[in-house]
Amino acid sequence: MASKKPNLTVKSGFWIDPNHLPEEVRSDLMLELNDSGLDYEQQQALLTHANQIAQMPHTGDVPTAQQCDELKKLVTDVHRLQNCLNALSEATIATLEIHTREAAVLEDPYPFSYAILEKLGDIESDGILSESWDWINALGEAAEYALTQQSPSRQAKPKQARARSVVAELARYFIKMTGKAPPLDAASWFAGFAGRLAEHMQLEVGPRIVRSGIELVTEPQGKV
């Protein structure tokens, strides 16, 4: 029996509003950038990136520890499915591929939904097992990476985690642009810039969040 597909979409449009930040917020951010040592083009690039960050989808208020548990389970299940595919005999592989290809050309009544039939009947496809393997591997690696970016603390609060990710994303972009990490000092321009952006997003960024957010993208494997 087919399972009902859950809502796995992220509520964020593919289109980014270039004028999302209010003028007052932009002005405040530009004031912070005056002490950054960045040239005008770099300042505008960081401001543009901040505008994009402000439109990042909210991941919800599920505790970080619970998210880590769910990601770990996903990784485990991915490995289990990989092992299952590895154990298939050549005969079973051939049988599955023959019947799935056949189903795509049968006349009504179809054994699958039309959406599934379209996928099965794609003449450019390498087959359901081959393509599934690629996507399963991608899913596993994505889940493992997401785990490295999360703090497993049972005391971690979702809003703090989100504020930390805002700082980390700003720091990541700054490093990509300049080749060096932004200042850790809570009195620095970077802390002021990140704090003002976070305030607009109804988040709080204190000294601890600034430091941990920067260390998230500078420490080995993204761990603090």
PDB file of C-alpha atoms in Angstrom:
ATOM      1  CA  MET A   1       0.000   0.000   0.000  1.00  0.00           C
ATOM      2  CA  ALA A   2       1.367   3.397  -0.977  1.00  0.00           C
ATOM      3  CA  SER A   3       2.019   5.866   1.843  1.00  0.00           C
ATOM      4  CA  LYS A   4       0.640   9.369   1.624  1.00  0.00           C
ATOM      5  CA  LYS A   5       3.398  11.829   0.777  1.00  0.00           C
ATOM      6  CA  PRO A   6       4.002  14.210   3.711  1.00  0.00           C
ATOM      7  CA  ASN A   7       4.549  17.926   3.285  1.00  0.00           C
ATOM      8  CA  LEU A   8       8.317  18.038   2.748  1.00  0.00           C
ATOM      9  CA  THR A   9       8.500  21.471   1.163  1.00  0.00           C
ATOM     10  CA  VAL A  10      10.217  24.457   2.762  1.00  0.00           C
ATOM     11  CA  LYS A  11       8.076  27.557   2.867  1.00  0.00           C
ATOM     12  CA  SER A  12      10.310  29.906   0.977  1.00  0.00           C
ATOM     13  CA  GLY A  13       9.861  31.246  -2.510  1.00  0.00           C
ATOM     14  CA  PHE A  14      12.567  30.857  -5.106  1.00  0.00           C
ATOM     15  CA  TRP A  15      12.338  34.596  -5.701  1.00  0.00           C
ATOM     16  CA  ILE A  16      14.225  36.823  -3.242  1.00  0.00           C
ATOM     17  CA  ASP A  17      12.884  40.329  -2.716  1.00  0.00           C
ATOM     18  CA  PRO A  18      15.882  42.669  -3.240  1.00  0.00           C
ATOM     19  CA  ASN A  19      14.133  45.346  -1.150  1.00  0.00           C
ATOM     20  CA  HIS A  20      12.954  43.144   1.707  1.00  0.00           C
ATOM     21  CA  LEU A  21      14.751  45.068   4.462  1.00  0.00           C
ATOM     22  CA  PRO A  22      13.088  48.378   5.452  1.00  0.00           C
ATOM     23  CA  GLU A  23      15.085  51.518   4.711  1.00  0.00           C
ATOM     24  CA  GLU A  24      15.575  52.182   8.431  1.00  0.00           C
ATOM     25  CA  VAL A  25      17.196  48.781   8.909  1.00  0.00           C
ATOM     26  CA  ARG A  26      19.381  49.232   5.835  1.00  0.00           C
ATOM     27  CA  SER A  27      20.588  52.590   7.142  1.00  0.00           C
ATOM     28  CA  ASP A  28      21.455  51.107  10.526  1.00  0.00           C
ATOM     29  CA  LEU A  29      23.346  48.252   8.884  1.00  0.00           C
ATOM     30  CA  MET A  30      25.288  50.664   6.671  1.00  0.00           C
ATOM     31  CA  LEU A  31      26.322  52.638   9.762  1.00  0.00           C
ATOM     32  CA  GLU A  32      27.743  49.465  11.287  1.00  0.00           C
ATOM     33  CA  LEU A  33      29.634  48.756   8.055  1.00  0.00           C
ATOM     34  CA  ASN A  34      31.454  52.097   8.266  1.00  0.00           C
ATOM     35  CA  ASP A  35      33.905  50.565  10.736  1.00  0.00           C
ATOM     36  CA  SER A  36      34.265  47.249   8.903  1.00  0.00           C
ATOM     37  CA  GLY A  37      37.248  48.140   6.721  1.00  0.00           C
ATOM     38  CA  LEU A  38      35.367  46.767   3.713  1.00  0.00           C
ATOM     39  CA  ASP A  39      35.327  48.745   0.484  1.00  0.00           C
ATOM     40  CA  TYR A  40      32.038  50.009  -0.940  1.00  0.00           C
ATOM     41  CA  GLU A  41      31.434  47.010  -3.190  1.00  0.00           C
ATOM     42  CA  GLN A  42      32.097  44.585  -0.340  1.00  0.00           C
ATOM     43  CA  GLN A  43      29.780  46.533   1.954  1.00  0.00           C
ATOM     44  CA  GLN A  44      27.014  46.400  -0.627  1.00  0.00           C
ATOM     45  CA  ALA A  45      27.590  42.674  -1.162  1.00  0.00           C
ATOM     46  CA  LEU A  46      27.324  41.947   2.583  1.00  0.00           C
ATOM     47  CA  LEU A  47      24.222  44.118   2.825  1.00  0.00           C
ATOM     48  CA  THR A  48      22.656  42.219  -0.082  1.00  0.00           C
ATOM     49  CA  HIS A  49      23.482  38.922   1.610  1.00  0.00           C
ATOM     50  CA  ALA A  50      21.938  40.170   4.859  1.00  0.00           C
ATOM     51  CA  ASN A  51      18.782  41.009   2.892  1.00  0.00           C
ATOM     52  CA  GLN A  52      18.687  37.401   1.674  1.00  0.00           C
ATOM     53  CA  ILE A  53      19.302  35.985   5.154  1.00  0.00           C
ATOM     54  CA  ALA A  54      16.389  38.015   6.477  1.00  0.00           C
ATOM     55  CA  GLN A  55      14.155  35.999   4.129  1.00  0.00           C
ATOM     56  CA  MET A  56      15.469  32.593   5.211  1.00  0.00           C
ATOM     57  CA  PRO A  57      12.638  30.158   6.035  1.00  0.00           C
ATOM     58  CA  HIS A  58      11.899  29.701   9.725  1.00  0.00           C
ATOM     59  CA  THR A  59      12.737  26.138  10.708  1.00  0.00           C
ATOM     60  CA  GLY A  60      10.162  26.144  13.497  1.00  0.00           C
ATOM     61  CA  ASP A  61      10.387  25.866  17.261  1.00  0.00           C
ATOM     62  CA  VAL A  62      11.213  22.168  17.491  1.00  0.00           C
ATOM     63  CA  PRO A  63      14.088  21.836  20.028  1.00  0.00           C
ATOM     64  CA  THR A  64      17.518  21.395  18.496  1.00  0.00           C
ATOM     65  CA  ALA A  65      18.061  18.121  20.350  1.00  0.00           C
ATOM     66  CA  GLN A  66      14.898  16.664  18.822  1.00  0.00           C
ATOM     67  CA  GLN A  67      15.975  17.765  15.355  1.00  0.00           C
ATOM     68  CA  CYS A  68      19.338  16.039  15.914  1.00  0.00           C
ATOM     69  CA  ASP A  69      17.598  12.834  17.012  1.00  0.00           C
ATOM     70  CA  GLU A  70      15.421  12.866  13.899  1.00  0.00           C
ATOM     71  CA  LEU A  71      18.404  13.526  11.631  1.00  0.00           C
ATOM     72  CA  LYS A  72      20.363  10.678  13.242  1.00  0.00           C
ATOM     73  CA  LYS A  73      17.447   8.319  12.662  1.00  0.00           C
ATOM     74  CA  LEU A  74      17.263   9.445   9.047  1.00  0.00           C
ATOM     75  CA  VAL A  75      20.979   8.740   8.569  1.00  0.00           C
ATOM     76  CA  THR A  76      20.565   5.286  10.148  1.00  0.00           C
ATOM     77  CA  ASP A  77      17.597   4.457   7.925  1.00  0.00           C
ATOM     78  CA  VAL A  78      19.472   5.643   4.838  1.00  0.00           C
ATOM     79  CA  HIS A  79      22.341   3.281   5.666  1.00  0.00           C
ATOM     80  CA  ARG A  80      19.852   0.454   6.205  1.00  0.00           C
ATOM     81  CA  LEU A  81      18.277   1.074   2.800  1.00  0.00           C
ATOM     82  CA  GLN A  82      21.703   1.271   1.156  1.00  0.00           C
ATOM     83  CA  ASN A  83      22.552  -2.125   2.638  1.00  0.00           C
ATOM     84  CA  CYS A  84      19.246  -3.504   1.373  1.00  0.00           C
ATOM     85  CA  LEU A  85      19.954  -2.317  -2.175  1.00  0.00           C
ATOM     86  CA  ASN A  86      23.483  -3.703  -2.007  1.00  0.00           C
ATOM     87  CA  ALA A  87      22.080  -7.112  -1.075  1.00  0.00           C
ATOM     88  CA  LEU A  88      19.783  -7.404  -4.102  1.00  0.00           C
ATOM     89  CA  SER A  89      20.656 -10.185  -6.517  1.00  0.00           C
ATOM     90  CA  GLU A  90      21.034  -9.479 -10.234  1.00  0.00           C
ATOM     91  CA  ALA A  91      17.864 -11.475 -10.886  1.00  0.00           C
ATOM     92  CA  THR A  92      15.841  -9.373  -8.436  1.00  0.00           C
ATOM     93  CA  ILE A  93      17.228  -6.164  -9.903  1.00  0.00           C
ATOM     94  CA  ALA A  94      16.248  -7.266 -13.397  1.00  0.00           C
ATOM     95  CA  THR A  95      12.785  -8.372 -12.282  1.00  0.00           C
ATOM     96  CA  LEU A  96      12.065  -5.043 -10.584  1.00  0.00           C
ATOM     97  CA  GLU A  97      13.305  -3.018 -13.542  1.00  0.00           C
ATOM     98  CA  ILE A  98      11.348  -5.093 -16.095  1.00  0.00           C
ATOM     99  CA  HIS A  99       8.065  -4.766 -14.234  1.00  0.00           C
ATOM    100  CA  THR A 100       8.442  -1.041 -13.535  1.00  0.00           C
ATOM    101  CA  ARG A 101       9.224  -0.369 -17.202  1.00  0.00           C
ATOM    102  CA  GLU A 102       6.300  -2.529 -18.265  1.00  0.00           C
ATOM    103  CA  ALA A 103       3.892  -0.716 -15.953  1.00  0.00           C
ATOM    104  CA  ALA A 104       4.617   2.581 -17.697  1.00  0.00           C
ATOM    105  CA  VAL A 105       3.248   1.315 -21.030  1.00  0.00           C
ATOM    106  CA  LEU A 106       0.241  -0.641 -19.818  1.00  0.00           C
ATOM    107  CA  GLU A 107      -3.229   0.525 -20.750  1.00  0.00           C
ATOM    108  CA  ASP A 108      -5.833   1.459 -18.132  1.00  0.00           C
ATOM    109  CA  PRO A 109      -6.174   0.576 -15.378  1.00  0.00           C
ATOM    110  CA  TYR A 110      -2.649   1.643 -14.445  1.00  0.00           C
ATOM    111  CA  PRO A 111      -1.063   0.009 -11.396  1.00  0.00           C
ATOM    112  CA  PHE A 112       0.439   3.330 -10.244  1.00  0.00           C
ATOM    113  CA  SER A 113      -0.526   6.981 -10.094  1.00  0.00           C
ATOM    114  CA  TYR A 114       0.084   9.052 -13.210  1.00  0.00           C
ATOM    115  CA  ALA A 115       2.901  10.995 -11.506  1.00  0.00           C
ATOM    116  CA  ILE A 116       4.750   7.768 -10.726  1.00  0.00           C
ATOM    117  CA  LEU A 117       4.152   6.426 -14.219  1.00  0.00           C
ATOM    118  CA  GLU A 118       5.788   9.530 -15.686  1.00  0.00           C
ATOM    119  CA  LYS A 119       8.909   8.884 -13.634  1.00  0.00           C
ATOM    120  CA  LEU A 120       8.995   5.185 -14.480  1.00  0.00           C
ATOM    121  CA  GLY A 121       8.507   5.844 -18.176  1.00  0.00           C
ATOM    122  CA  ASP A 122      11.316   8.385 -18.554  1.00  0.00           C
ATOM    123  CA  ILE A 123      13.386   6.963 -21.413  1.00  0.00           C
ATOM    124  CA  GLU A 124      16.471   8.888 -20.190  1.00  0.00           C
ATOM    125  CA  SER A 125      16.281   7.291 -16.769  1.00  0.00           C
ATOM    126  CA  ASP A 126      18.984   4.839 -15.674  1.00  0.00           C
ATOM    127  CA  GLY A 127      16.322   2.847 -13.907  1.00  0.00           C
ATOM    128  CA  ILE A 128      14.495   3.189 -10.624  1.00  0.00           C
ATOM    129  CA  LEU A 129      17.196   1.463  -8.573  1.00  0.00           C
ATOM    130  CA  SER A 130      20.123   3.407 -10.004  1.00  0.00           C
ATOM    131  CA  GLU A 131      18.456   6.776  -9.614  1.00  0.00           C
ATOM    132  CA  SER A 132      17.135   5.872  -6.173  1.00  0.00           C
ATOM    133  CA  TRP A 133      20.652   5.000  -5.050  1.00  0.00           C
ATOM    134  CA  ASP A 134      21.947   8.414  -6.115  1.00  0.00           C
ATOM    135  CA  TRP A 135      19.176  10.277  -4.300  1.00  0.00           C
ATOM    136  CA  ILE A 136      19.410   8.077  -1.198  1.00  0.00           C
ATOM    137  CA  ASN A 137      23.135   8.796  -0.992  1.00  0.00           C
ATOM    138  CA  ALA A 138      22.503  12.504  -1.430  1.00  0.00           C
ATOM    139  CA  LEU A 139      19.874  12.413   1.306  1.00  0.00           C
ATOM    140  CA  GLY A 140      22.214  10.642   3.703  1.00  0.00           C
ATOM    141  CA  GLU A 141      25.080  13.062   3.101  1.00  0.00           C
ATOM    142  CA  ALA A 142      22.751  16.061   3.454  1.00  0.00           C
ATOM    143  CA  ALA A 143      21.436  14.744   6.777  1.00  0.00           C
ATOM    144  CA  GLU A 144      24.948  14.074   8.065  1.00  0.00           C
ATOM    145  CA  TYR A 145      26.021  17.604   7.100  1.00  0.00           C
ATOM    146  CA  ALA A 146      22.964  19.129   8.761  1.00  0.00           C
ATOM    147  CA  LEU A 147      23.928  17.271  11.953  1.00  0.00           C
ATOM    148  CA  THR A 148      27.379  18.902  11.978  1.00  0.00           C
ATOM    149  CA  GLN A 149      25.702  22.299  11.831  1.00  0.00           C
ATOM    150  CA  GLN A 150      23.470  21.671  14.848  1.00  0.00           C
ATOM    151  CA  SER A 151      24.298  21.929  18.519  1.00  0.00           C
ATOM    152  CA  PRO A 152      23.043  18.737  20.234  1.00  0.00           C
ATOM    153  CA  SER A 153      22.574  20.429  23.611  1.00  0.00           C
ATOM    154  CA  ARG A 154      19.309  19.469  25.298  1.00  0.00           C
ATOM    155  CA  GLN A 155      19.139  23.009  26.657  1.00  0.00           C
ATOM    156  CA  ALA A 156      19.453  24.672  23.275  1.00  0.00           C
ATOM    157  CA  LYS A 157      16.525  26.935  22.483  1.00  0.00           C
ATOM    158  CA  PRO A 158      15.219  27.110  18.915  1.00  0.00           C
ATOM    159  CA  LYS A 159      15.396  30.920  18.746  1.00  0.00           C
ATOM    160  CA  GLN A 160      18.986  30.866  19.977  1.00  0.00           C
ATOM    161  CA  ALA A 161      19.866  28.241  17.393  1.00  0.00           C
ATOM    162  CA  ARG A 162      18.296  30.346  14.655  1.00  0.00           C
ATOM    163  CA  ALA A 163      20.126  33.483  15.827  1.00  0.00           C
ATOM    164  CA  ARG A 164      23.361  31.491  15.830  1.00  0.00           C
ATOM    165  CA  SER A 165      22.731  30.349  12.262  1.00  0.00           C
ATOM    166  CA  VAL A 166      22.212  33.990  11.182  1.00  0.00           C
ATOM    167  CA  VAL A 167      25.600  34.942  12.651  1.00  0.00           C
ATOM    168  CA  ALA A 168      27.214  31.856  11.115  1.00  0.00           C
ATOM    169  CA  GLU A 169      25.837  32.617   7.652  1.00  0.00           C
ATOM    170  CA  LEU A 170      27.054  36.225   7.840  1.00  0.00           C
ATOM    171  CA  ALA A 171      30.467  35.006   9.015  1.00  0.00           C
ATOM    172  CA  ARG A 172      30.603  32.375   6.273  1.00  0.00           C
ATOM    173  CA  TYR A 173      29.957  34.998   3.606  1.00  0.00           C
ATOM    174  CA  PHE A 174      32.479  37.419   5.143  1.00  0.00           C
ATOM    175  CA  ILE A 175      35.158  34.705   5.109  1.00  0.00           C
ATOM    176  CA  LYS A 176      34.361  33.822   1.498  1.00  0.00           C
ATOM    177  CA  MET A 177      34.637  37.496   0.551  1.00  0.00           C
ATOM    178  CA  THR A 178      37.768  38.472   2.523  1.00  0.00           C
ATOM    179  CA  GLY A 179      39.559  35.221   3.332  1.00  0.00           C
ATOM    180  CA  LYS A 180      39.515  35.914   7.059  1.00  0.00           C
ATOM    181  CA  ALA A 181      37.097  35.537   9.943  1.00  0.00           C
ATOM    182  CA  PRO A 182      35.121  38.503  11.278  1.00  0.00           C
ATOM    183  CA  PRO A 183      36.025  39.868  14.735  1.00  0.00           C
ATOM    184  CA  LEU A 184      34.761  37.920  17.767  1.00  0.00           C
ATOM    185  CA  ASP A 185      34.594  41.028  19.942  1.00  0.00           C
ATOM    186  CA  ALA A 186      31.051  41.749  21.104  1.00  0.00           C
ATOM    187  CA  ALA A 187      31.769  45.460  20.692  1.00  0.00           C
ATOM    188  CA  SER A 188      32.892  45.098  17.068  1.00  0.00           C
ATOM    189  CA  TRP A 189      31.102  46.279  13.964  1.00  0.00           C
ATOM    190  CA  PHE A 190      30.306  42.665  13.060  1.00  0.00           C
ATOM    191  CA  ALA A 191      28.463  42.064  16.328  1.00  0.00           C
ATOM    192  CA  GLY A 192      26.534  45.292  15.772  1.00  0.00           C
ATOM    193  CA  PHE A 193      25.702  44.355  12.182  1.00  0.00           C
ATOM    194  CA  ALA A 194      24.571  40.837  13.102  1.00  0.00           C
ATOM    195  CA  GLY A 195      22.657  42.142  16.116  1.00  0.00           C
ATOM    196  CA  ARG A 196      20.713  44.703  14.074  1.00  0.00           C
ATOM    197  CA  LEU A 197      19.792  42.147  11.429  1.00  0.00           C
ATOM    198  CA  ALA A 198      18.738  39.662  14.118  1.00  0.00           C
ATOM    199  CA  GLU A 199      16.651  42.340  15.840  1.00  0.00           C
ATOM    200  CA  HIS A 200      14.752  42.886  12.607  1.00  0.00           C
ATOM    201  CA  MET A 201      14.137  39.114  12.498  1.00  0.00           C
ATOM    202  CA  GLN A 202      12.872  39.229  16.119  1.00  0.00           C
ATOM    203  CA  LEU A 203      15.926  37.369  17.370  1.00  0.00           C
ATOM    204  CA  GLU A 204      18.511  38.249  19.997  1.00  0.00           C
ATOM    205  CA  VAL A 205      22.253  38.111  19.373  1.00  0.00           C
ATOM    206  CA  GLY A 206      24.442  38.483  22.442  1.00  0.00           C
ATOM    207  CA  PRO A 207      28.220  38.027  22.869  1.00  0.00           C
ATOM    208  CA  ARG A 208      27.919  34.248  23.309  1.00  0.00           C
ATOM    209  CA  ILE A 209      25.847  33.852  20.137  1.00  0.00           C
ATOM    210  CA  VAL A 210      28.286  36.019  18.155  1.00  0.00           C
ATOM    211  CA  ARG A 211      31.271  33.947  19.271  1.00  0.00           C
ATOM    212  CA  SER A 212      29.607  30.554  18.796  1.00  0.00           C
ATOM    213  CA  GLY A 213      28.168  31.556  15.418  1.00  0.00           C
ATOM    214  CA  ILE A 214      31.590  32.547  14.095  1.00  0.00           C
ATOM    215  CA  GLU A 215      33.248  29.471  15.579  1.00  0.00           C
ATOM    216  CA  LEU A 216      30.622  27.326  13.891  1.00  0.00           C
ATOM    217  CA  VAL A 217      32.173  28.130  10.517  1.00  0.00           C
ATOM    218  CA  THR A 218      35.804  28.427  11.603  1.00  0.00           C
ATOM    219  CA  GLU A 219      36.302  25.416  13.892  1.00  0.00           C
ATOM    220  CA  PRO A 220      37.117  22.007  12.355  1.00  0.00           C
ATOM    221  CA  GLN A 221      33.991  20.253  10.974  1.00  0.00           C
ATOM    222  CA  GLY A 222      31.893  23.265  12.019  1.00  0.00           C
ATOM    223  CA  LYS A 223      31.839  22.236  15.685  1.00  0.00           C
ATOM    224  CA  VAL A 224      32.103  24.563  18.652  1.00  0.00           C
TER     225      VAL A 224
END
